[in-house]
PDB file of C-alpha atoms (C1' of nucleotides) and ligand atoms in Angstrom:
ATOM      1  CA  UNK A 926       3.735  10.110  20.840  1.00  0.00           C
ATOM      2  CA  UNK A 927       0.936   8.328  23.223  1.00  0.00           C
ATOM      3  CA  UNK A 928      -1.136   8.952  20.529  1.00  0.00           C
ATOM      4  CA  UNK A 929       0.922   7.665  17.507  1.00  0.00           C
ATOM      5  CA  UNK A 930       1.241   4.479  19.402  1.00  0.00           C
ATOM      6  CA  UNK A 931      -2.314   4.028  20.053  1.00  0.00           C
ATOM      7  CA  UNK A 932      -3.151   4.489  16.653  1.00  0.00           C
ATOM      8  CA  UNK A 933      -0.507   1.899  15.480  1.00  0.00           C
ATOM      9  CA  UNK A 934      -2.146  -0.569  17.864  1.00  0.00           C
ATOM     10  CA  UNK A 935      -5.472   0.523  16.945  1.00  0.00           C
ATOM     11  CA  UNK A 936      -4.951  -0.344  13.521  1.00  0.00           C
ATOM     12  CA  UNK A 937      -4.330  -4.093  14.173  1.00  0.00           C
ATOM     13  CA  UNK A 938       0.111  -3.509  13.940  1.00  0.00           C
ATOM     14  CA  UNK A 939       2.435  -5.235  16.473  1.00  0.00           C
ATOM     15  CA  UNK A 940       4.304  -2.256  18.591  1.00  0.00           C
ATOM     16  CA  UNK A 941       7.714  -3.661  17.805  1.00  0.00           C
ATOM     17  CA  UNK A 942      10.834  -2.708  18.974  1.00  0.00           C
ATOM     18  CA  UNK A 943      11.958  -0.699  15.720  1.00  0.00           C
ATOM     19  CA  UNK A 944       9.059   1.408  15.237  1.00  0.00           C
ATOM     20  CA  UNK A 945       8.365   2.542  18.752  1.00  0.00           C
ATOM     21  CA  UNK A 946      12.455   3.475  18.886  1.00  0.00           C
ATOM     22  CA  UNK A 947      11.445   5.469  15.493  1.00  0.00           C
ATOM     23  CA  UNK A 948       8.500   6.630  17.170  1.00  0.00           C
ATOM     24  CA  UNK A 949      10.476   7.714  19.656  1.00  0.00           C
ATOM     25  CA  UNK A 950      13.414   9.419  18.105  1.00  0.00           C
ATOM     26  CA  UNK A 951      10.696  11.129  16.075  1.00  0.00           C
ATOM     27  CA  UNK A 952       9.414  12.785  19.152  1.00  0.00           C
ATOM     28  CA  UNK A 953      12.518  13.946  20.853  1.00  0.00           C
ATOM     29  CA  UNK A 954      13.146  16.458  16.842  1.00  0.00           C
ATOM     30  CA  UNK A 955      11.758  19.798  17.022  1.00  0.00           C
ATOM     31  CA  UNK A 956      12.618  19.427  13.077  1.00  0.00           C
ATOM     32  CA  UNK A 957      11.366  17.447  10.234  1.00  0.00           C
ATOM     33  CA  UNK A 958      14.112  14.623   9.780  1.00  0.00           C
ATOM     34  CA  UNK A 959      14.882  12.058   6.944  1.00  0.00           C
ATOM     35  CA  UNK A 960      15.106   8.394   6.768  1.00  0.00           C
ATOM     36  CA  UNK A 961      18.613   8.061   6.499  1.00  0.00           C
ATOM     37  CA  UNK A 962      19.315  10.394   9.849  1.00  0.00           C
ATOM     38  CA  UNK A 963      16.974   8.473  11.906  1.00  0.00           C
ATOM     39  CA  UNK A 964      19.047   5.229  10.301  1.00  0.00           C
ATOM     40  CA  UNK A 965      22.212   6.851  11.377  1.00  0.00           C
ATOM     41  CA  UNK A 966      20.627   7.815  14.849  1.00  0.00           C
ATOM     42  CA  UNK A 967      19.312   4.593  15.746  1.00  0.00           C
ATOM     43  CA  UNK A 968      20.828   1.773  13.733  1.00  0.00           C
ATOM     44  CA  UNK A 969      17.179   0.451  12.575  1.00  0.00           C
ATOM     45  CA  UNK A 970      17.940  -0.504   9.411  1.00  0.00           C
ATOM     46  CA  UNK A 971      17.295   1.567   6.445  1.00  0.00           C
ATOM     47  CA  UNK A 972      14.591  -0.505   4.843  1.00  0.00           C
ATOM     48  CA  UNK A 973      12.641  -1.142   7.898  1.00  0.00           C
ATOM     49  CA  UNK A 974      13.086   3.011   8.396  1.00  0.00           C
ATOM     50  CA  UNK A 975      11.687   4.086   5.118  1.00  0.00           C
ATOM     51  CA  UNK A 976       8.752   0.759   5.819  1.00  0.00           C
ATOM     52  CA  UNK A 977       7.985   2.119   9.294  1.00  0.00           C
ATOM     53  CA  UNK A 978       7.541   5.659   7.521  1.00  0.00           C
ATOM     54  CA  UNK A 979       5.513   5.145   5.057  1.00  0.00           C
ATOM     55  CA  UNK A 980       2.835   3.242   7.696  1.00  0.00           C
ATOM     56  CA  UNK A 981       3.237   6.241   9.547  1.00  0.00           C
ATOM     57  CA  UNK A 982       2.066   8.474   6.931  1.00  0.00           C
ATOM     58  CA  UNK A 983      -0.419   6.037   5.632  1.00  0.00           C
ATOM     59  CA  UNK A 984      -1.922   6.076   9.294  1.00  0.00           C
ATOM     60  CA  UNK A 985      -1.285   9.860   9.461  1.00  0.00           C
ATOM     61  CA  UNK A 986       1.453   9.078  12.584  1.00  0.00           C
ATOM     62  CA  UNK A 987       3.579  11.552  11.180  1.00  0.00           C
ATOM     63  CA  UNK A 988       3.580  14.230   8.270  1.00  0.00           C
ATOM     64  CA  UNK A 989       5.729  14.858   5.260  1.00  0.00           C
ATOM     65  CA  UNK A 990       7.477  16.965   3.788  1.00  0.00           C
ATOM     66  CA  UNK A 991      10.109  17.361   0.682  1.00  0.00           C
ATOM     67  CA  UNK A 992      13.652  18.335   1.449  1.00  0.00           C
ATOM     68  CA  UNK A 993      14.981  18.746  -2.395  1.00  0.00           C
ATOM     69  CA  UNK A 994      15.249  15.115  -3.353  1.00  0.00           C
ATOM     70  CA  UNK A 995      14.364  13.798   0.296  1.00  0.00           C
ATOM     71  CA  UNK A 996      11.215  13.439   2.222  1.00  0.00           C
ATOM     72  CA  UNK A 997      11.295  14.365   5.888  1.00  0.00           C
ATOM     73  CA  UNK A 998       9.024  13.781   8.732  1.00  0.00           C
ATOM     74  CA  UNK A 999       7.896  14.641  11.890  1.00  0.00           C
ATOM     75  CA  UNK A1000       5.015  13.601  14.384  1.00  0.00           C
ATOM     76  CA  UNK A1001       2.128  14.659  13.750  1.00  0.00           C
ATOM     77  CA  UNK A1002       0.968  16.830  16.562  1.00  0.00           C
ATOM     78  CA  UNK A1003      -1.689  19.797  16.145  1.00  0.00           C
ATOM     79  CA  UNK A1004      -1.536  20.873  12.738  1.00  0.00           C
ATOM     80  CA  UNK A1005       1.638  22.765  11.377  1.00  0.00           C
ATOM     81  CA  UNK A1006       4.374  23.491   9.327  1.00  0.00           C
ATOM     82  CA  UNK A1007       7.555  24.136   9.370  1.00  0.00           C
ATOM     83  CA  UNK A1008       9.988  27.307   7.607  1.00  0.00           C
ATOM     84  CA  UNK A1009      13.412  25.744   7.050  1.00  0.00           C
ATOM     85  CA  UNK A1010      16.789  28.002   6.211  1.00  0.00           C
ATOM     86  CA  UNK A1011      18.331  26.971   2.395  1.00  0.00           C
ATOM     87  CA  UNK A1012      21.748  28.400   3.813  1.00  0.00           C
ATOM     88  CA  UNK A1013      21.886  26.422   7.427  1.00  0.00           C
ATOM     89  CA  UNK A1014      18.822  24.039   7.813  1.00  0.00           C
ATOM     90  CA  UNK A1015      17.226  25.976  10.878  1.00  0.00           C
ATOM     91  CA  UNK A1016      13.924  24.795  11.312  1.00  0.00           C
ATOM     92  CA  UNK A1017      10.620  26.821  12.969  1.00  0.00           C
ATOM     93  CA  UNK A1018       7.250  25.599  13.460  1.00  0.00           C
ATOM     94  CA  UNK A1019       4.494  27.503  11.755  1.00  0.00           C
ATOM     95  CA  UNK A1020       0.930  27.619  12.286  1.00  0.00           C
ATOM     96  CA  UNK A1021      -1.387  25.654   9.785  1.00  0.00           C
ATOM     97  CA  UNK A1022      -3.654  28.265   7.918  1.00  0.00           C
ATOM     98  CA  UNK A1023      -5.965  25.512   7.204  1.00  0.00           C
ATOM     99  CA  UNK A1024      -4.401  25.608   3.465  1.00  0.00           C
ATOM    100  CA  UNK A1025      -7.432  22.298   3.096  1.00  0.00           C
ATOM    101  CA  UNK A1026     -10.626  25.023   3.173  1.00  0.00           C
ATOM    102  CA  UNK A1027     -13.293  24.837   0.302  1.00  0.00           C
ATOM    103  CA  UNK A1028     -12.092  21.879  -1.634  1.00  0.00           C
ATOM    104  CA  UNK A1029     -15.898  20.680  -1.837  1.00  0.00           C
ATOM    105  CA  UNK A1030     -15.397  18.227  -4.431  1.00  0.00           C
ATOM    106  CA  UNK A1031     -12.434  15.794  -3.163  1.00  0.00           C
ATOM    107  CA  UNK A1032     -12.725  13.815  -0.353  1.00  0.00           C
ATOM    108  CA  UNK A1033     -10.033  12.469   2.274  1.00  0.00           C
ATOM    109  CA  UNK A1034      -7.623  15.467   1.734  1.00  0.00           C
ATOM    110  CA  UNK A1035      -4.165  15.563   2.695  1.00  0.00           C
ATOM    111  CA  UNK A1036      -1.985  18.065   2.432  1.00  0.00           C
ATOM    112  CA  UNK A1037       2.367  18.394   2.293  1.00  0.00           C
ATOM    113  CA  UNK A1038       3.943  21.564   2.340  1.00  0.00           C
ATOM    114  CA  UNK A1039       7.344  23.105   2.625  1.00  0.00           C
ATOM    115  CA  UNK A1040       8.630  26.153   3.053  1.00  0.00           C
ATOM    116  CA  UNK A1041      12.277  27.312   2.555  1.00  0.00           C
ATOM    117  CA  UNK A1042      13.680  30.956   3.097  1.00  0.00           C
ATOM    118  CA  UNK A1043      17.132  32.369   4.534  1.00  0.00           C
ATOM    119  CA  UNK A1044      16.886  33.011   8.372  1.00  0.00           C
ATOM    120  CA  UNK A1045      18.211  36.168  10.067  1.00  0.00           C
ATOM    121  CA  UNK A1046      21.384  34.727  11.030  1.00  0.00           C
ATOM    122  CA  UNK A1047      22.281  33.968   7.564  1.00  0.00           C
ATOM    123  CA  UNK A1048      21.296  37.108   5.892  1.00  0.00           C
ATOM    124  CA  UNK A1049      24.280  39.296   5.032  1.00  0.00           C
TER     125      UNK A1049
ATOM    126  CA  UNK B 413       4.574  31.866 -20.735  1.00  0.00           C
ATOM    127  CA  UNK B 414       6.080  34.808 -22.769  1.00  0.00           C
ATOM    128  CA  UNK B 415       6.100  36.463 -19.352  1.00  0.00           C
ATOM    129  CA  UNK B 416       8.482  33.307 -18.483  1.00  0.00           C
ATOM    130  CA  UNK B 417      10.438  33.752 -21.488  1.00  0.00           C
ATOM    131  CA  UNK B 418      11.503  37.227 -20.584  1.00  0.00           C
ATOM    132  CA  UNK B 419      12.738  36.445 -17.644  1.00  0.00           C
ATOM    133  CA  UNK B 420      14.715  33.539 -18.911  1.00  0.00           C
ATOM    134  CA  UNK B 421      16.352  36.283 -21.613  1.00  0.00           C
ATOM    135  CA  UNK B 422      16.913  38.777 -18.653  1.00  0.00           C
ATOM    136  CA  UNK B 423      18.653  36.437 -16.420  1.00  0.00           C
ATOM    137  CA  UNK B 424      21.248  36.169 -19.304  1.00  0.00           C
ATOM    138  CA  UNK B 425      20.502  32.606 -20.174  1.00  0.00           C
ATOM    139  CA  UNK B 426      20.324  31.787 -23.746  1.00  0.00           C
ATOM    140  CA  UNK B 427      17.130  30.910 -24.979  1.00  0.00           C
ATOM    141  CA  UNK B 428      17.406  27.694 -26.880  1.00  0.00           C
ATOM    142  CA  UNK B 429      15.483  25.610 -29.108  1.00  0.00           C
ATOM    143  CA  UNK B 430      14.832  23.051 -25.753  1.00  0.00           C
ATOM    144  CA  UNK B 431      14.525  25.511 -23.537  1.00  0.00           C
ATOM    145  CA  UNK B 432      11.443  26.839 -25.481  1.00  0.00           C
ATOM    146  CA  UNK B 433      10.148  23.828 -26.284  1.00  0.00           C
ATOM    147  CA  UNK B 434       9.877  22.709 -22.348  1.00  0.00           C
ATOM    148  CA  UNK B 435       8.483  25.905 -21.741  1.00  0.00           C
ATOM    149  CA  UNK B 436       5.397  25.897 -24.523  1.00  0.00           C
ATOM    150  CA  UNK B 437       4.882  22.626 -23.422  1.00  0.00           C
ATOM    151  CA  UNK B 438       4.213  23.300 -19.703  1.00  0.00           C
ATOM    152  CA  UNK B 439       1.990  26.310 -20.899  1.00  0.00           C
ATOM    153  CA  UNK B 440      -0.086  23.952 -22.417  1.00  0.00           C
ATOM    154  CA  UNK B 441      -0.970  21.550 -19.415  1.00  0.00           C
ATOM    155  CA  UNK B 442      -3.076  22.179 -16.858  1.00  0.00           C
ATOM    156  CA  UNK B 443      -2.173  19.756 -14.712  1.00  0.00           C
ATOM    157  CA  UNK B 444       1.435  19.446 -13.172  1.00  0.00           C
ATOM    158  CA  UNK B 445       3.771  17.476 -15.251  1.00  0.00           C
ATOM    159  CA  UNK B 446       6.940  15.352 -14.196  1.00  0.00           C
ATOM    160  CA  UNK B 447      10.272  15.438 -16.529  1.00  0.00           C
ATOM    161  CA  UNK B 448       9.637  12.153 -17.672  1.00  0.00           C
ATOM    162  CA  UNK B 449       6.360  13.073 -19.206  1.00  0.00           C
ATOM    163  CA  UNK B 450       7.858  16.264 -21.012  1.00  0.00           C
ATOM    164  CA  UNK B 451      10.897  14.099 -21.954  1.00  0.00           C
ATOM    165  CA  UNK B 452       8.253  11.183 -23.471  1.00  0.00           C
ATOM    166  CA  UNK B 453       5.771  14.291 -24.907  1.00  0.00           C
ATOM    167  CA  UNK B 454       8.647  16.602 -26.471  1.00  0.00           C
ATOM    168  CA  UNK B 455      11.665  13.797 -27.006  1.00  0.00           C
ATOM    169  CA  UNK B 456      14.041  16.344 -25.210  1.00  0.00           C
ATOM    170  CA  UNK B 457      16.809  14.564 -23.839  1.00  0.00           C
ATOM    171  CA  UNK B 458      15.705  13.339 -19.991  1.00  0.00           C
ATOM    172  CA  UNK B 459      18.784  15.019 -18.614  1.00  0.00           C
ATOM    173  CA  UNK B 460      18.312  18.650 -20.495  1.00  0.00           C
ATOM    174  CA  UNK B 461      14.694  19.017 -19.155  1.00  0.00           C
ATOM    175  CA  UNK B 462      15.960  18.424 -15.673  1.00  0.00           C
ATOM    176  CA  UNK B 463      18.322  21.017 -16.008  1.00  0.00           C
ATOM    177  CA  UNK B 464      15.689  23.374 -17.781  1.00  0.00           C
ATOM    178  CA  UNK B 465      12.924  22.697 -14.556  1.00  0.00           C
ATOM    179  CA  UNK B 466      15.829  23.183 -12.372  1.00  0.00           C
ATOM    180  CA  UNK B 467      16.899  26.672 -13.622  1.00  0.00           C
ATOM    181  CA  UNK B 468      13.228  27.323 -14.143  1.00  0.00           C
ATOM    182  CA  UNK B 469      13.017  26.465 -10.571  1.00  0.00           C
ATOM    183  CA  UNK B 470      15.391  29.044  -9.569  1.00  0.00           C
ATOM    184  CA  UNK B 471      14.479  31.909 -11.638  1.00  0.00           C
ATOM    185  CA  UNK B 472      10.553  31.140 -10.543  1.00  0.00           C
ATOM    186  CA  UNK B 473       9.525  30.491 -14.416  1.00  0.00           C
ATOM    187  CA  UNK B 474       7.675  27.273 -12.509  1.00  0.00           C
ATOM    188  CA  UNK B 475       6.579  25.749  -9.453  1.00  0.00           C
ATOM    189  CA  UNK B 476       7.020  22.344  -8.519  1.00  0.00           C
ATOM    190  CA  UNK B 477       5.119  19.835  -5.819  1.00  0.00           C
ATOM    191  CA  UNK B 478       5.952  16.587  -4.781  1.00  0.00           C
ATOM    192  CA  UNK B 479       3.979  13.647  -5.756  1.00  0.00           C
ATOM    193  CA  UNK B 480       5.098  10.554  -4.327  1.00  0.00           C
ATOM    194  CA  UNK B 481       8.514  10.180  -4.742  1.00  0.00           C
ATOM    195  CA  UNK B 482       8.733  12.502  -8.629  1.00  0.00           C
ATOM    196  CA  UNK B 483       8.363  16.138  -9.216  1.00  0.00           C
ATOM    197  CA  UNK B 484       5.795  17.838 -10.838  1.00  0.00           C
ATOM    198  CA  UNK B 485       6.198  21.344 -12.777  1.00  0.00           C
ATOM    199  CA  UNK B 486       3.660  24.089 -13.926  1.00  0.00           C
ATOM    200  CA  UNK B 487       4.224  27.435 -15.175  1.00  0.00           C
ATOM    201  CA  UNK B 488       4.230  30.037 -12.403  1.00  0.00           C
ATOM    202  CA  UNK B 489       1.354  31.882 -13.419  1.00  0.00           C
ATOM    203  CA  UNK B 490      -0.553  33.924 -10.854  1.00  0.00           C
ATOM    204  CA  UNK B 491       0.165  32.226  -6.724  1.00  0.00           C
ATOM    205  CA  UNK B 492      -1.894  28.808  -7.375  1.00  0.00           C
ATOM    206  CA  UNK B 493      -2.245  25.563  -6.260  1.00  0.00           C
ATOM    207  CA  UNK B 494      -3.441  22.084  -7.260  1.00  0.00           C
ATOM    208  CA  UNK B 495      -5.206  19.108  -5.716  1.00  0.00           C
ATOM    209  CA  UNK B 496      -5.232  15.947  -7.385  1.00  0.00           C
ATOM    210  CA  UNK B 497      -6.699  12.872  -7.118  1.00  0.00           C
ATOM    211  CA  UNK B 498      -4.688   9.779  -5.426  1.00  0.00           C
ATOM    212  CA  UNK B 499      -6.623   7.562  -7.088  1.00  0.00           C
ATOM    213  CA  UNK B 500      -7.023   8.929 -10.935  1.00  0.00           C
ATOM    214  CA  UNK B 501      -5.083  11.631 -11.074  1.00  0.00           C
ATOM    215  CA  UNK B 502      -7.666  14.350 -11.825  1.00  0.00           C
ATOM    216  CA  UNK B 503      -6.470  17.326 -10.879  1.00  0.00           C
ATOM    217  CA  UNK B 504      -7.814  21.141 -10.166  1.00  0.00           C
ATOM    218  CA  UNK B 505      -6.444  24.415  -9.471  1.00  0.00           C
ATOM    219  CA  UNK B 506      -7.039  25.580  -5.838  1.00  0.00           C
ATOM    220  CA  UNK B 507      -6.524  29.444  -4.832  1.00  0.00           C
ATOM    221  CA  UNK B 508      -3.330  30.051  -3.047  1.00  0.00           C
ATOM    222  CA  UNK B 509      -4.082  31.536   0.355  1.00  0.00           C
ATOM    223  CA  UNK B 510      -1.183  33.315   1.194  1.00  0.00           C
ATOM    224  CA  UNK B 511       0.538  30.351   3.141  1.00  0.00           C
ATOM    225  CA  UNK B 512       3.428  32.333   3.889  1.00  0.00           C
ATOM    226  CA  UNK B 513       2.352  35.526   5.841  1.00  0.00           C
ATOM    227  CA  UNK B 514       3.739  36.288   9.077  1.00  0.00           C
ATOM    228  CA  UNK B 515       6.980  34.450   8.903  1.00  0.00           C
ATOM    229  CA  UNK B 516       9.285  37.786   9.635  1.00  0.00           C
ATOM    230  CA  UNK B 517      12.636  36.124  10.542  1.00  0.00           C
ATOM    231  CA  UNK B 518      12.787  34.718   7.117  1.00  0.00           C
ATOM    232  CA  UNK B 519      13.526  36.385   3.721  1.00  0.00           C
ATOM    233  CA  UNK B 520      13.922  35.100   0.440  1.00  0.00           C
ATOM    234  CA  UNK B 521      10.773  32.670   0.716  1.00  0.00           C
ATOM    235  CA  UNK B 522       9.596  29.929  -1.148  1.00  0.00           C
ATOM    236  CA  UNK B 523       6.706  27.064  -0.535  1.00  0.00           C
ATOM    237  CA  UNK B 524       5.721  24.249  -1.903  1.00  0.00           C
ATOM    238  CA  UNK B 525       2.191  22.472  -1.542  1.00  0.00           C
ATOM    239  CA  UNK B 526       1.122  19.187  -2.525  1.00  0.00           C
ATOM    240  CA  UNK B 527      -2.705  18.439  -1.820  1.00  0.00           C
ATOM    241  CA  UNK B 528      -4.623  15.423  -3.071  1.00  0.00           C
ATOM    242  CA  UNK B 529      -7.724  13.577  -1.852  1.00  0.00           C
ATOM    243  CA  UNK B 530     -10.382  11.362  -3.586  1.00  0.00           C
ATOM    244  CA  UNK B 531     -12.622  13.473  -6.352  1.00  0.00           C
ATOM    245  CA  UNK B 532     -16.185  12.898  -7.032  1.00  0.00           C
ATOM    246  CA  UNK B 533     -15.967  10.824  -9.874  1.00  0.00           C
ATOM    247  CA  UNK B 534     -13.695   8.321  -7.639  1.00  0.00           C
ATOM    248  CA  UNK B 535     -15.471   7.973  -4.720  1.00  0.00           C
ATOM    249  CA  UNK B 536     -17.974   5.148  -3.929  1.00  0.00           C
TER     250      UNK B 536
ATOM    251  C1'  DA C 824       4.980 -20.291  30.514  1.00  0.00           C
ATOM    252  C1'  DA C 825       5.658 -22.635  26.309  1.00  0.00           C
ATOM    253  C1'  DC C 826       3.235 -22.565  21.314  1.00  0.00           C
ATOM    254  C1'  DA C 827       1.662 -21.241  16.973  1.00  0.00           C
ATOM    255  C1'  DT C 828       1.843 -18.162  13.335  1.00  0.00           C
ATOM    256  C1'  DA C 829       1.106 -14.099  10.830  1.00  0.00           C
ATOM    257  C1'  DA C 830       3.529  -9.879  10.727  1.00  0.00           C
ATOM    258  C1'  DA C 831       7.814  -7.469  10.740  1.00  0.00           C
ATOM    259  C1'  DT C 832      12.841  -7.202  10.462  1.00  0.00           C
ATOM    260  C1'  DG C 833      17.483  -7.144   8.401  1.00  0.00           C
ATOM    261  C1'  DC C 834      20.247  -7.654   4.675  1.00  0.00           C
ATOM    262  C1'  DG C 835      21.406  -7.508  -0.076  1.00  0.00           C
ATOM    263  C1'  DA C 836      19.909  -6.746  -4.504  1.00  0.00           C
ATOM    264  C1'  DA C 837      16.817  -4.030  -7.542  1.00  0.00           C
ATOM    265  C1'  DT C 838      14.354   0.313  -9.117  1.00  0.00           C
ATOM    266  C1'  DA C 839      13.265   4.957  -9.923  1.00  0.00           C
ATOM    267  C1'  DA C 840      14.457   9.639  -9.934  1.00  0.00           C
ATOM    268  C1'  DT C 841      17.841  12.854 -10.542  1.00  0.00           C
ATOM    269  C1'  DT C 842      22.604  14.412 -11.473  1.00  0.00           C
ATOM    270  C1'  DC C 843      27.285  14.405 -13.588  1.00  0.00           C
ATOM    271  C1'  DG C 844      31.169  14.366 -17.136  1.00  0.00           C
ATOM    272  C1'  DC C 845      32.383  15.455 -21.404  1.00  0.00           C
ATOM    273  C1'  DA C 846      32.597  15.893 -26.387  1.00  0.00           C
ATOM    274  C1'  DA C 847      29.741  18.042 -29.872  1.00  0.00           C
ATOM    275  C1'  DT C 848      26.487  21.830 -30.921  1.00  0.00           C
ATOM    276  C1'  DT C 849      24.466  26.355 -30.927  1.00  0.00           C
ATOM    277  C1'  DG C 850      22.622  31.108 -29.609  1.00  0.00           C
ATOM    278  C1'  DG C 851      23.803  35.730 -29.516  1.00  0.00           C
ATOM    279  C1'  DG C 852      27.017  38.952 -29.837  1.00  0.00           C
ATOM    280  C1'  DT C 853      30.987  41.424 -32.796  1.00  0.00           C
TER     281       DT C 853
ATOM    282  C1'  DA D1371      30.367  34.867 -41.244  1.00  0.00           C
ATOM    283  C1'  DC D1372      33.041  34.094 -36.862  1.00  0.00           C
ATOM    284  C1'  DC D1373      33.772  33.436 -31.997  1.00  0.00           C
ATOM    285  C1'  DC D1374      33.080  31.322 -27.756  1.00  0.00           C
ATOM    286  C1'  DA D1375      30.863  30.604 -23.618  1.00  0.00           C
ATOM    287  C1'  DA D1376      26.613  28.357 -22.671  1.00  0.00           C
ATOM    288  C1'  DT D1377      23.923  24.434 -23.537  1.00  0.00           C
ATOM    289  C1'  DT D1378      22.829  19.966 -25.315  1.00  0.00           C
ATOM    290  C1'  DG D1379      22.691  14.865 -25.753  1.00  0.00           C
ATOM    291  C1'  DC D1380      24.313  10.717 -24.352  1.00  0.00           C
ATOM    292  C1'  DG D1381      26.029   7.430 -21.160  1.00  0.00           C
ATOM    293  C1'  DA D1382      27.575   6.577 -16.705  1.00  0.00           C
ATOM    294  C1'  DA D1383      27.087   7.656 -11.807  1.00  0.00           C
ATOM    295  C1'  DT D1384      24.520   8.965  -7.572  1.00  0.00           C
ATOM    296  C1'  DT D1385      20.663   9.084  -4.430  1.00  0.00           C
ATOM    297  C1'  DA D1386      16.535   7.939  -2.543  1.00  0.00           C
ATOM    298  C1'  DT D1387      13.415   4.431  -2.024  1.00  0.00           C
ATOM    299  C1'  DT D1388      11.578  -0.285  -2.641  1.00  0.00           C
ATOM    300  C1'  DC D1389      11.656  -5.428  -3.024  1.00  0.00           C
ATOM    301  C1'  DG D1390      12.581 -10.525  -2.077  1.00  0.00           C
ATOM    302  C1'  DC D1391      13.327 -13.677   1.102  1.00  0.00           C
ATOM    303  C1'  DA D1392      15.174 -16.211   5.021  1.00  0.00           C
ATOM    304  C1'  DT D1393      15.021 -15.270   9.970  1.00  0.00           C
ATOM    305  C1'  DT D1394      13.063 -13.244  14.016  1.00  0.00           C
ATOM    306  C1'  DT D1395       9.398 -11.481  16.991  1.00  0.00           C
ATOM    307  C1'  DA D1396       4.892  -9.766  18.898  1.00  0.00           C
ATOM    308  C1'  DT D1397       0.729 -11.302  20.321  1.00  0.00           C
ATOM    309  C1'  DG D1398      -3.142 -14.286  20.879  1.00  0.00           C
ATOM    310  C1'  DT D1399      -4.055 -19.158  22.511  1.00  0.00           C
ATOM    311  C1'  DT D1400      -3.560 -23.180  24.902  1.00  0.00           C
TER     312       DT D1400
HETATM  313 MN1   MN E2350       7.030  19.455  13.535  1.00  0.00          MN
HETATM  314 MN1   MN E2351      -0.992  25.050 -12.497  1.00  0.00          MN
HETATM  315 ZN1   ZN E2352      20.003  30.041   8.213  1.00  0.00          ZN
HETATM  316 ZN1   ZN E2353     -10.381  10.626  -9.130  1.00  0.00          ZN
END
DNA sequence: AACATAAATGCGAATAATTCGCAATTGGGT
DNA sequence: ACCCAATTGCGAATTATTCGCATTTATGTT
């Protein structure tokens, strides 16, 4: 999170109080969460959420990913994913198989993926 | 896309007039196409070729990636990939490499990946 | 420490994407 | 040809996300 917030400053943003309590928040989930939860979680309102967001992808704070109709986030630490249950939401980390490798022609890559499946405890 | 047809048929869906229609239509893009752009291309009601990329979501008939905040269909042919171009929207397949090996306490997996970067042609 | 001021916030209203409800239509059997 | 559940089209409703603007605040400068 030291990291994020060096970056922010780095790029010429005031540290405000909002985005360093989303900063924040966003380092205490093990999960990728959406805008609305870390509205509900810490009051910020929901437009300054979603604005402090998209800075943070644009500055590559935090990664994405798509939730159905939602995009969720989480700090971007080492490089990783994360395998989320369609039945009960549970959420593990998995390694980054540098999915980015011989893509010669584009430049400035970035990369979103998700990945659903049905965990052990909700397998019948 | 016949191969996408049969499996519509054996699912015991009916296989309409619209439903076909969607489905010739994705097998002649290349590039990943969002409802509204089938609805504009094919004049199928907006709200029919949601349903018809949802179902052909579940049964696996197509793959979807986000792109900003809309969805983006192709045909599921063989396990592929795109990356397209943030600032013109060219767009190119990319091999799939397996992102979903080793991930043993989950069954029933699916994965979606969005990749885009600058291409050639856009960069100065 | 008080000032100046551009940047950021909060709030409500606006969009954009996707879904729903329901009456009318139709595909695929019998 | 007839039946009937499945599907469509259309409009209205939801959701997620963005915008406009008056007010507040972070940060550099006296
Ligand atoms: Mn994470
Ligand atoms: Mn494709
Ligand atoms: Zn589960
Ligand atoms: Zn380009």
């Amino acid at each position: 999170m030291e990291k994020a917030i060096e970056k922010l400053i780095r790029s010429g943003r005031k540290l405000t109080r909002p985005r360093l309590a989303i900063l924040k928040f966003l380092s205490h989930q093990h999960a990728p969460i959406s805008a609305q939860t870390i509205h509900d979680k810490t009051g910020i309102d929901l437009a300054s959420v979603y604005r402090t967001l998209k800075l943070s992808e644009e500055l590559r704070l935090a990664n994405v990913e798509a939730m159905g109709n939602e995009k969720r986030y989480c700090l971007a630490a080492e490089p990783h994913h994360h395998i989320t249950c369609r039945k009960c939401g549970h959420s593990e980390t998995v390694r980054c198989n540098h999915v980015t490798e011989g893509l010669g022609n584009f430049t400035d890559i970035s990369h979103q993926l998700t990945i659903t499946g049905i965990c052990d405890k909700c397998r019948k």
